[in-house]
Structure formats: structure tokens, C-alpha cells
Coordinates of N, CA and C in Angstrom, one line a residue:
M972 N -31.4 89.4 13.1 CA -31.1 90.4 12.1 C -30.8 89.7 10.7
I973 N -30.8 90.7 9.8 CA -30.5 90.1 8.4 C -29.1 90.0 8.2
G974 N -28.8 89.0 7.6 CA -27.4 88.8 7.3 C -26.8 89.6 6.3
E975 N -25.6 89.9 6.2 CA -25.0 90.9 5.3 C -25.1 90.4 3.8
Q976 N -25.1 89.2 3.4 CA -25.2 88.7 2.1 C -26.7 88.9 1.7
T977 N -27.6 88.7 2.5 CA -29.1 88.9 2.3 C -29.4 90.4 2.0
R978 N -28.8 91.2 2.9 CA -28.9 92.7 2.9 C -28.4 93.1 1.5
Q979 N -27.3 92.8 1.1 CA -26.6 93.2 0.0 C -27.4 92.6 -1.2
R980 N -27.9 91.4 -1.3 CA -28.7 90.9 -2.4 C -30.0 91.6 -2.5
L981 N -30.7 92.0 -1.4 CA -31.8 92.9 -1.4 C -31.6 94.3 -2.0
L982 N -30.6 94.8 -1.6 CA -30.2 96.1 -2.0 C -30.0 96.2 -3.5
Y983 N -29.3 95.2 -4.0 CA -29.1 95.2 -5.6 C -30.4 94.8 -6.2
Q984 N -31.2 94.1 -5.7 CA -32.6 93.8 -6.3 C -33.3 95.1 -6.4
A985 N -33.3 95.8 -5.4 CA -33.9 97.1 -5.3 C -33.3 98.0 -6.3
L986 N -32.0 98.1 -6.5 CA -31.4 98.9 -7.5 C -31.6 98.6 -8.9
F987 N -31.8 97.2 -9.1 CA -32.2 96.9 -10.5 C -33.7 97.3 -10.7
S988 N -34.5 97.1 -9.8 CA -35.9 97.6 -9.8 C -36.0 99.2 -10.2
V989 N -35.2 99.9 -9.4 CA -35.2 101.3 -9.6 C -34.7 101.7 -11.0
M990 N -33.6 101.0 -11.4 CA -33.0 101.3 -12.8 C -34.0 100.9 -13.8
T991 N -34.7 99.8 -13.7 CA -35.7 99.5 -14.7 C -36.9 100.4 -14.7
I992 N -37.3 101.0 -13.7 CA -38.3 101.8 -13.7 C -38.0 103.2 -14.2
G993 N -36.7 103.5 -13.9 CA -36.1 104.8 -14.4 C -36.0 104.8 -15.9
F994 N -35.6 103.7 -16.4 CA -35.4 103.5 -18.1 C -36.8 103.5 -18.6
L995 N -37.8 102.9 -18.0 CA -39.1 102.9 -18.5 C -39.8 104.3 -18.4
F996 N -39.4 105.2 -17.3 CA -39.9 106.5 -17.3 C -39.3 107.3 -18.4
L997 N -38.0 107.1 -18.5 CA -37.4 107.9 -19.7 C -37.9 107.5 -21.0
H998 N -38.4 106.2 -21.2 CA -38.8 105.8 -22.5 C -40.0 106.4 -22.8
I999 N -41.0 106.6 -21.9 CA -42.3 107.1 -22.0 C -42.4 108.6 -22.0
L1000 N -41.3 109.3 -21.6 CA -41.3 110.8 -21.6 C -41.4 111.4 -23.1
P1001 N -42.2 112.3 -23.2 CA -42.4 112.9 -24.5 C -41.3 114.1 -24.8
L1002 N -40.2 113.6 -25.1 CA -39.1 114.4 -25.3 C -39.1 114.9 -26.8
N1003 N -39.8 114.3 -27.7 CA -39.7 114.7 -29.1 C -41.0 114.4 -29.6
A1004 N -41.6 115.4 -30.3 CA -42.9 115.2 -31.0 C -42.9 114.3 -32.2
L1005 N -41.6 114.2 -32.8 CA -41.6 113.5 -34.1 C -41.3 112.0 -33.8
P1006 N -41.8 111.0 -34.7 CA -41.5 109.7 -34.6 C -40.0 109.3 -34.5
A1007 N -39.6 108.4 -33.9 CA -38.1 108.0 -33.7 C -37.6 107.5 -35.0
M1008 N -36.5 108.1 -35.4 CA -35.9 107.7 -36.6 C -35.0 106.4 -36.3
F1009 N -34.5 106.2 -35.2 CA -33.6 105.2 -34.7 C -34.1 104.8 -33.3
P1010 N -34.4 103.4 -33.3 CA -34.7 102.8 -31.9 C -33.4 103.0 -31.0
G1011 N -33.9 103.3 -29.7 CA -33.0 103.2 -28.7 C -32.7 101.8 -28.2
P1012 N -31.6 101.6 -27.4 CA -31.4 100.3 -27.0 C -32.3 99.8 -26.0
D1013 N -32.5 98.5 -25.8 CA -33.3 98.0 -24.7 C -32.4 97.8 -23.5
M1014 N -32.2 99.1 -22.7 CA -31.1 98.9 -21.6 C -31.6 97.9 -20.6
V1015 N -32.9 97.7 -20.3 CA -33.3 96.6 -19.4 C -32.8 95.3 -19.8
L1016 N -33.0 94.9 -21.0 CA -32.3 93.7 -21.5 C -30.8 93.6 -21.4
C1017 N -30.2 94.7 -21.8 CA -28.7 94.7 -21.5 C -28.3 94.5 -20.1
F1018 N -29.0 95.3 -19.3 CA -28.5 95.2 -17.8 C -28.9 93.8 -17.2
A1019 N -30.0 93.2 -17.6 CA -30.5 92.1 -17.3 C -29.3 90.9 -17.6
L1020 N -28.9 90.9 -18.8 CA -27.9 90.0 -19.2 C -26.6 90.2 -18.5
V1021 N -26.1 91.5 -18.2 CA -24.9 91.7 -17.4 C -25.1 91.2 -16.0
W1022 N -26.2 91.6 -15.4 CA -26.5 91.1 -14.0 C -26.6 89.6 -13.9
V1023 N -27.2 89.0 -14.9 CA -27.3 87.5 -14.7 C -26.0 86.8 -14.8
L1024 N -25.1 87.5 -15.6 CA -23.8 86.9 -15.7 C -22.9 87.2 -14.6
R1025 N -22.9 88.4 -14.2 CA -22.1 88.7 -13.1 C -22.5 88.2 -11.7
R1026 N -23.7 88.5 -11.3 CA -24.2 87.9 -10.2 C -25.6 87.4 -10.3
P1027 N -25.7 86.1 -10.6 CA -27.0 85.6 -10.9 C -28.0 85.5 -9.7
D1028 N -27.4 85.6 -8.4 CA -28.3 85.7 -7.3 C -29.0 87.0 -7.0
Y1029 N -28.4 88.1 -7.8 CA -29.0 89.4 -7.5 C -30.2 89.7 -8.3
L1030 N -30.4 88.8 -9.3 CA -31.6 89.0 -10.3 C -32.3 87.7 -10.4
P1031 N -33.2 87.4 -9.5 CA -33.9 86.2 -9.5 C -34.9 86.2 -10.7
P1032 N -35.3 85.0 -11.2 CA -36.2 85.0 -12.4 C -37.6 85.6 -12.1
V1033 N -38.1 85.5 -10.8 CA -39.4 86.2 -10.5 C -39.3 87.7 -10.5
L1034 N -38.3 88.2 -10.2 CA -38.2 89.8 -10.3 C -38.0 90.1 -11.7
L1035 N -37.2 89.4 -12.4 CA -36.9 89.8 -13.8 C -38.2 89.6 -14.5
V1036 N -39.1 88.7 -14.5 CA -40.2 88.5 -15.2 C -41.3 89.6 -14.6
T1037 N -41.3 89.9 -13.4 CA -42.3 90.9 -12.9 C -41.9 92.3 -13.5
L1038 N -40.7 92.6 -13.6 CA -40.2 93.9 -14.3 C -40.5 94.0 -15.7
M1039 N -40.3 92.8 -16.3 CA -40.4 92.7 -17.8 C -41.9 92.9 -18.1
L1040 N -42.7 92.2 -17.3 CA -44.1 92.3 -17.6 C -44.7 93.8 -17.3
L1041 N -44.1 94.5 -16.3 CA -44.4 95.9 -16.2 C -44.0 96.6 -17.5
C1042 N -42.8 96.4 -17.9 CA -42.6 97.1 -19.1 C -43.5 96.8 -20.3
D1043 N -43.9 95.5 -20.4 CA -44.8 95.1 -21.4 C -46.0 95.9 -21.3
F1044 N -46.7 96.0 -20.3 CA -47.9 96.7 -20.0 C -47.7 98.2 -20.2
V1045 N -46.7 98.9 -19.7 CA -46.5 100.3 -19.9 C -46.1 100.6 -21.4
L1046 N -45.3 99.7 -22.0 CA -44.9 100.1 -23.4 C -46.0 99.6 -24.4
Q1047 N -47.0 98.9 -23.9 CA -48.1 98.4 -24.7 C -47.6 97.4 -25.8
R1048 N -46.7 96.5 -25.4 CA -46.4 95.4 -26.1 C -47.3 94.2 -25.8
P1049 N -47.4 93.1 -26.6 CA -48.1 92.0 -26.1 C -47.6 91.5 -24.8
P1050 N -48.5 91.4 -23.7 CA -48.2 91.1 -22.4 C -47.6 89.7 -22.4
G1051 N -46.4 89.6 -21.8 CA -45.8 88.4 -21.6 C -44.8 87.7 -22.5
L1052 N -45.0 88.2 -23.8 CA -44.1 87.6 -24.9 C -42.7 88.1 -24.7
W1053 N -42.3 89.3 -24.6 CA -41.0 89.9 -24.4 C -40.5 89.4 -23.1
A1054 N -41.4 89.4 -22.1 CA -41.0 88.9 -20.7 C -40.6 87.6 -20.7
M1055 N -41.3 86.6 -21.4 CA -40.9 85.3 -21.5 C -39.6 85.0 -22.3
I1056 N -39.4 85.8 -23.4 CA -38.3 85.7 -24.2 C -37.0 86.2 -23.4
V1057 N -37.0 87.2 -22.6 CA -36.1 87.7 -21.8 C -35.7 86.8 -20.7
L1058 N -36.7 86.2 -20.1 CA -36.5 85.2 -19.1 C -35.6 84.0 -19.7
I1059 N -36.2 83.5 -20.8 CA -35.5 82.3 -21.5 C -33.9 82.8 -21.7
A1060 N -33.8 83.9 -22.3 CA -32.5 84.4 -22.7 C -31.6 84.5 -21.4
A1061 N -32.1 85.1 -20.4 CA -31.4 85.3 -19.0 C -31.1 83.9 -18.5
E1062 N -31.9 83.0 -18.5 CA -31.8 81.8 -17.9 C -30.8 80.9 -18.8
F1063 N -30.7 81.1 -20.0 CA -29.6 80.4 -20.8 C -28.3 81.0 -20.5
Q1064 N -28.3 82.4 -20.3 CA -26.9 82.9 -20.1 C -26.6 82.6 -18.6
R1065 N -27.5 82.4 -17.7 CA -27.2 82.1 -16.2 C -26.7 80.6 -16.2
S1066 N -27.2 79.7 -16.9 CA -26.9 78.3 -16.9 C -25.5 78.1 -17.7
R1067 N -25.4 78.9 -18.7 CA -24.2 78.8 -19.6 C -22.8 79.1 -18.9
F1068 N -23.0 80.1 -18.1 CA -21.8 80.6 -17.5 C -21.7 80.4 -15.9
Q1069 N -22.6 79.5 -15.5 CA -22.6 79.2 -14.0 C -21.2 78.6 -13.5
G1070 N -20.6 79.4 -12.6 CA -19.3 78.8 -12.1 C -18.1 78.8 -13.0
E1071 N -18.2 79.4 -14.1 CA -17.0 79.4 -15.1 C -16.0 80.4 -14.6
G1072 N -16.2 81.1 -13.6 CA -15.1 82.2 -13.3 C -15.2 83.3 -14.2
D1073 N -13.9 83.9 -14.3 CA -13.8 85.1 -15.1 C -13.7 84.7 -16.5
I1074 N -14.7 85.2 -17.4 CA -14.3 84.8 -18.9 C -13.9 86.2 -19.5
P1075 N -13.3 86.2 -20.7 CA -12.9 87.4 -21.3 C -14.0 88.3 -21.9
F1076 N -13.8 89.6 -21.6 CA -15.0 90.5 -21.9 C -15.5 90.3 -23.4
L1077 N -14.6 90.1 -24.3 CA -15.1 90.0 -25.7 C -15.9 88.6 -26.0
A1078 N -15.6 87.7 -25.3 CA -16.3 86.4 -25.3 C -17.7 86.7 -24.7
E1079 N -17.7 87.2 -23.7 CA -19.0 87.6 -22.9 C -19.9 88.5 -23.8
W1080 N -19.3 89.5 -24.5 CA -19.9 90.5 -25.3 C -20.5 89.7 -26.6
A1081 N -19.6 88.8 -27.1 CA -20.2 88.1 -28.3 C -21.3 87.2 -28.0
I1082 N -21.2 86.4 -26.8 CA -22.4 85.5 -26.5 C -23.5 86.4 -26.1
S1083 N -23.4 87.4 -25.5 CA -24.6 88.4 -25.3 C -25.1 88.9 -26.4
A1084 N -24.3 89.3 -27.4 CA -24.9 89.8 -28.7 C -25.6 88.9 -29.5
A1085 N -25.3 87.5 -29.4 CA -26.0 86.4 -30.1 C -27.3 86.2 -29.4
I1086 N -27.2 86.3 -28.0 CA -28.4 86.2 -27.3 C -29.4 87.2 -27.6
M1087 N -28.9 88.5 -27.6 CA -29.9 89.6 -27.7 C -30.4 89.6 -29.2
T1088 N -29.6 89.0 -30.2 CA -30.0 89.0 -31.5 C -31.0 87.8 -31.7
A1089 N -30.8 86.8 -31.0 CA -31.9 85.6 -31.1 C -33.1 86.1 -30.4
A1090 N -33.0 86.8 -29.3 CA -34.3 87.1 -28.4 C -35.1 88.1 -29.4
T1091 N -34.5 89.1 -30.1 CA -35.2 89.9 -30.8 C -35.8 89.3 -32.2
L1092 N -35.0 88.5 -32.8 CA -35.5 87.7 -33.9 C -36.8 86.8 -33.6
V1093 N -36.7 86.1 -32.5 CA -37.8 85.3 -31.9 C -39.0 86.2 -31.7
N1094 N -38.9 87.3 -31.1 CA -39.9 88.2 -30.8 C -40.6 88.6 -32.1
D1095 N -39.9 89.0 -33.1 CA -40.3 89.5 -34.3 C -41.1 88.4 -35.1
L1096 N -40.4 87.2 -35.0 CA -41.0 86.2 -35.7 C -42.4 85.7 -35.2
T1097 N -42.4 85.7 -33.9 CA -43.6 85.4 -33.1 C -44.8 86.4 -33.5
L1098 N -44.3 87.6 -33.4 CA -45.3 88.7 -33.7 C -45.9 88.6 -35.2
Y1099 N -44.9 88.2 -36.1 CA -45.2 88.1 -37.6 C -46.3 86.8 -37.7
V1100 N -45.9 85.8 -37.1 CA -46.7 84.5 -37.2 C -48.0 84.7 -36.7
V1101 N -48.2 85.3 -35.6 CA -49.6 85.7 -35.1 C -50.3 86.7 -35.6
G1102 N -49.7 87.4 -36.5 CA -50.4 88.7 -37.1 C -50.5 89.8 -36.3
V1103 N -49.6 89.9 -35.4 CA -49.6 91.3 -34.7 C -48.8 92.4 -35.3
A1104 N -49.3 93.4 -35.3 CA -48.5 94.6 -35.9 C -47.2 94.9 -35.2
H1105 N -46.1 95.0 -35.8 CA -44.8 95.1 -35.1 C -43.8 96.0 -36.0
S1106 N -42.8 96.4 -35.5 CA -41.9 97.2 -36.3 C -41.3 96.5 -37.4
S1107 N -40.8 97.3 -38.3 CA -40.1 96.7 -39.7 C -38.8 96.1 -39.4
V1108 N -38.4 95.3 -40.3 CA -37.1 94.5 -40.2 C -36.0 95.4 -39.9
A1109 N -36.0 96.6 -40.7 CA -34.9 97.6 -40.6 C -34.9 98.1 -39.1
F1110 N -36.0 98.4 -38.6 CA -36.1 98.9 -37.2 C -35.5 98.0 -36.2
S1111 N -35.9 96.7 -36.3 CA -35.4 95.6 -35.5 C -33.9 95.3 -35.7
V1112 N -33.4 95.4 -36.8 CA -31.9 95.4 -37.2 C -31.2 96.3 -36.5
V1113 N -31.7 97.7 -36.5 CA -31.0 98.7 -35.9 C -31.0 98.6 -34.4
Q1114 N -32.2 98.2 -33.9 CA -32.3 97.9 -32.4 C -31.4 96.9 -31.8
I1115 N -31.1 95.8 -32.7 CA -30.1 94.8 -32.3 C -28.7 95.4 -32.2
F1116 N -28.4 96.1 -33.2 CA -27.1 96.8 -33.2 C -27.0 97.9 -32.0
M1117 N -28.0 98.6 -31.8 CA -28.0 99.5 -30.6 C -27.8 98.8 -29.3
N1118 N -28.5 97.6 -29.2 CA -28.3 96.7 -28.0 C -26.9 96.3 -27.8
I1119 N -26.4 95.8 -29.0 CA -25.1 95.2 -28.8 C -24.0 96.3 -28.7
A1120 N -24.2 97.6 -29.1 CA -23.3 98.7 -28.9 C -23.4 99.2 -27.5
F1121 N -24.6 99.1 -26.9 CA -24.8 99.5 -25.5 C -24.5 98.7 -24.4
Y1122 N -24.3 97.3 -24.8 CA -23.9 96.3 -23.8 C -22.7 96.8 -22.9
P1123 N -21.7 97.2 -23.7 CA -20.4 97.6 -22.8 C -20.8 98.7 -21.9
V1124 N -21.6 99.6 -22.2 CA -22.1 100.8 -21.3 C -22.8 100.1 -20.1
A1125 N -23.6 99.4 -20.4 CA -24.4 98.5 -19.3 C -23.4 97.9 -18.4
M1126 N -22.4 97.2 -19.0 CA -21.5 96.5 -18.2 C -20.5 97.5 -17.4
G1127 N -20.2 98.6 -17.8 CA -19.3 99.6 -17.3 C -20.2 100.2 -16.2
I1128 N -21.4 100.6 -16.4 CA -22.4 101.2 -15.3 C -22.4 100.1 -14.1
S1129 N -22.7 99.0 -14.4 CA -22.9 97.9 -13.4 C -21.7 97.6 -12.7
V1130 N -20.5 97.5 -13.3 CA -19.2 97.2 -12.6 C -18.7 98.3 -11.9
F1131 N -18.6 99.5 -12.5 CA -17.9 100.6 -12.1 C -18.8 101.5 -11.1
G1132 N -20.1 101.7 -11.8 CA -21.0 102.6 -11.0 C -21.6 101.9 -9.9
A1133 N -22.1 100.7 -10.0 CA -22.9 100.0 -9.1 C -22.0 98.9 -8.2
G1134 N -20.8 98.7 -8.6 CA -20.0 97.9 -7.8 C -20.3 96.4 -8.0
L1135 N -20.8 96.0 -9.1 CA -21.4 94.7 -9.4 C -20.1 93.8 -9.7
R1136 N -19.8 92.8 -8.8 CA -18.6 92.0 -9.0 C -19.0 90.6 -9.1
R1137 N -18.3 89.8 -9.8 CA -18.4 88.3 -9.8 C -18.3 87.8 -8.4
P1138 N -19.1 86.7 -8.0 CA -18.9 86.3 -6.7 C -17.6 85.8 -6.4
A1139 N -16.9 85.9 -5.2 CA -15.7 85.4 -4.8 C -15.9 84.0 -4.4
P1140 N -14.8 83.0 -4.5 CA -15.0 81.7 -4.2 C -15.4 81.6 -2.6
S1141 N -15.2 82.5 -1.8 CA -15.8 82.4 -0.4 C -17.3 82.6 -0.4
D1142 N -17.9 83.3 -1.5 CA -19.3 83.4 -1.6 C -20.0 82.1 -1.8
F1143 N -19.2 81.3 -2.8 CA -19.7 79.9 -3.0 C -19.7 79.0 -1.9
E1144 N -18.6 79.1 -1.2 CA -18.5 78.1 0.1 C -19.6 78.5 1.0
A1145 N -19.8 79.7 1.4 CA -20.8 80.2 2.3 C -22.1 79.6 2.2
R1146 N -22.5 79.4 0.9 CA -23.8 79.1 0.4 C -23.8 77.6 0.0
G1147 N -22.7 76.8 0.2 CA -22.9 75.6 -0.1 C -22.7 75.2 -1.6
G1148 N -21.9 76.2 -2.3 CA -21.5 75.9 -3.7 C -22.4 76.6 -4.7
H1149 N -23.3 77.5 -4.2 CA -24.3 78.2 -5.2 C -24.0 79.6 -5.0
A1150 N -24.1 80.4 -6.2 CA -23.8 81.8 -6.2 C -25.0 82.4 -5.8

């Protein structure tokens, strides 16, 4: 039979996949015929950073890249660029906080805000350098602020709605010191 930890990990991976597809579906729904005046937050990025920080074993890099590539294709972004940037951002956050225990929420939010800002700027700079049409600087700045503002929402939904908790010390011992 499948172990309890493996079953729980697979359930959370399925939950993240369903949430990503749900956000993608909501993003492509034609709810308004007018162009967007303000960009919405990239909730997949917010949730990815929360999940990688809280339970890195629930969001493996292969799953993250696969879902981000799906988003790139559906949203007609340059395939792989945003997926690679999000993967680098998530792996930076994963390695930065591996085994540090409970960190204050404001510190976590500040680090995640810096990571989201850097990711958006790298994306826009790369698109500018290679001459691909992209959004204006003002649009990107507003999206950065929206991402930062919605990070606590993603944290609240993950922790209180989905029950995503940091691994207990017994989880580390059961796996030989790895989360």
C-alpha cells in the first residue's frame, strides 16, 4: 500500500495542479470586453512561493515547470521564459529557507516580495533585450504591487484553507533529514 506521507504529498501535488488550472481558467474567461486597466496578480507565482517555503516536498520542480509551461502556452507568453524564471525563484526560496524552521511572516513576505520583484524585472528585461513585445513598465510595476499585496491571501488560503503546514521535526527524521 501507499504510505501516509506519500499519499499526502500526492494529494497536495494534485491540489496545486487543480488550483493552477483553476486560476488559468479564470484568467482566460471573457468576463469583460474592455482591456484590463489594472493587471491581476500572478496567483500561481504567489502560491508557488508559499508552497515552496512551507512544504518544499509538496511542489517538486518538475511539477512546477510543467504547470508554468502550461500557463505559458495558454496565456501566449514566450514558452519557457516565465517557467524558467519562476523555477529559479522557487529554487532560490527553497534553498534559502531549507530547515530554518519558523520565520516571522513579515520577513517571509519581504523576501518573497523581493523575489517576485526580481522575477518580474528579469522577465521584462529579457523580453526587452530580445525585442519581444511586452507590457509597459507601469503595467509591470502595478503587477508587482498586486503580487506583493496578494501574497498574504495566498498564504492564508494555503495555511487555513488547504492546511499547508511546515514540516514537523518528526517529518525530517522519518525521511533521513530531508523535508
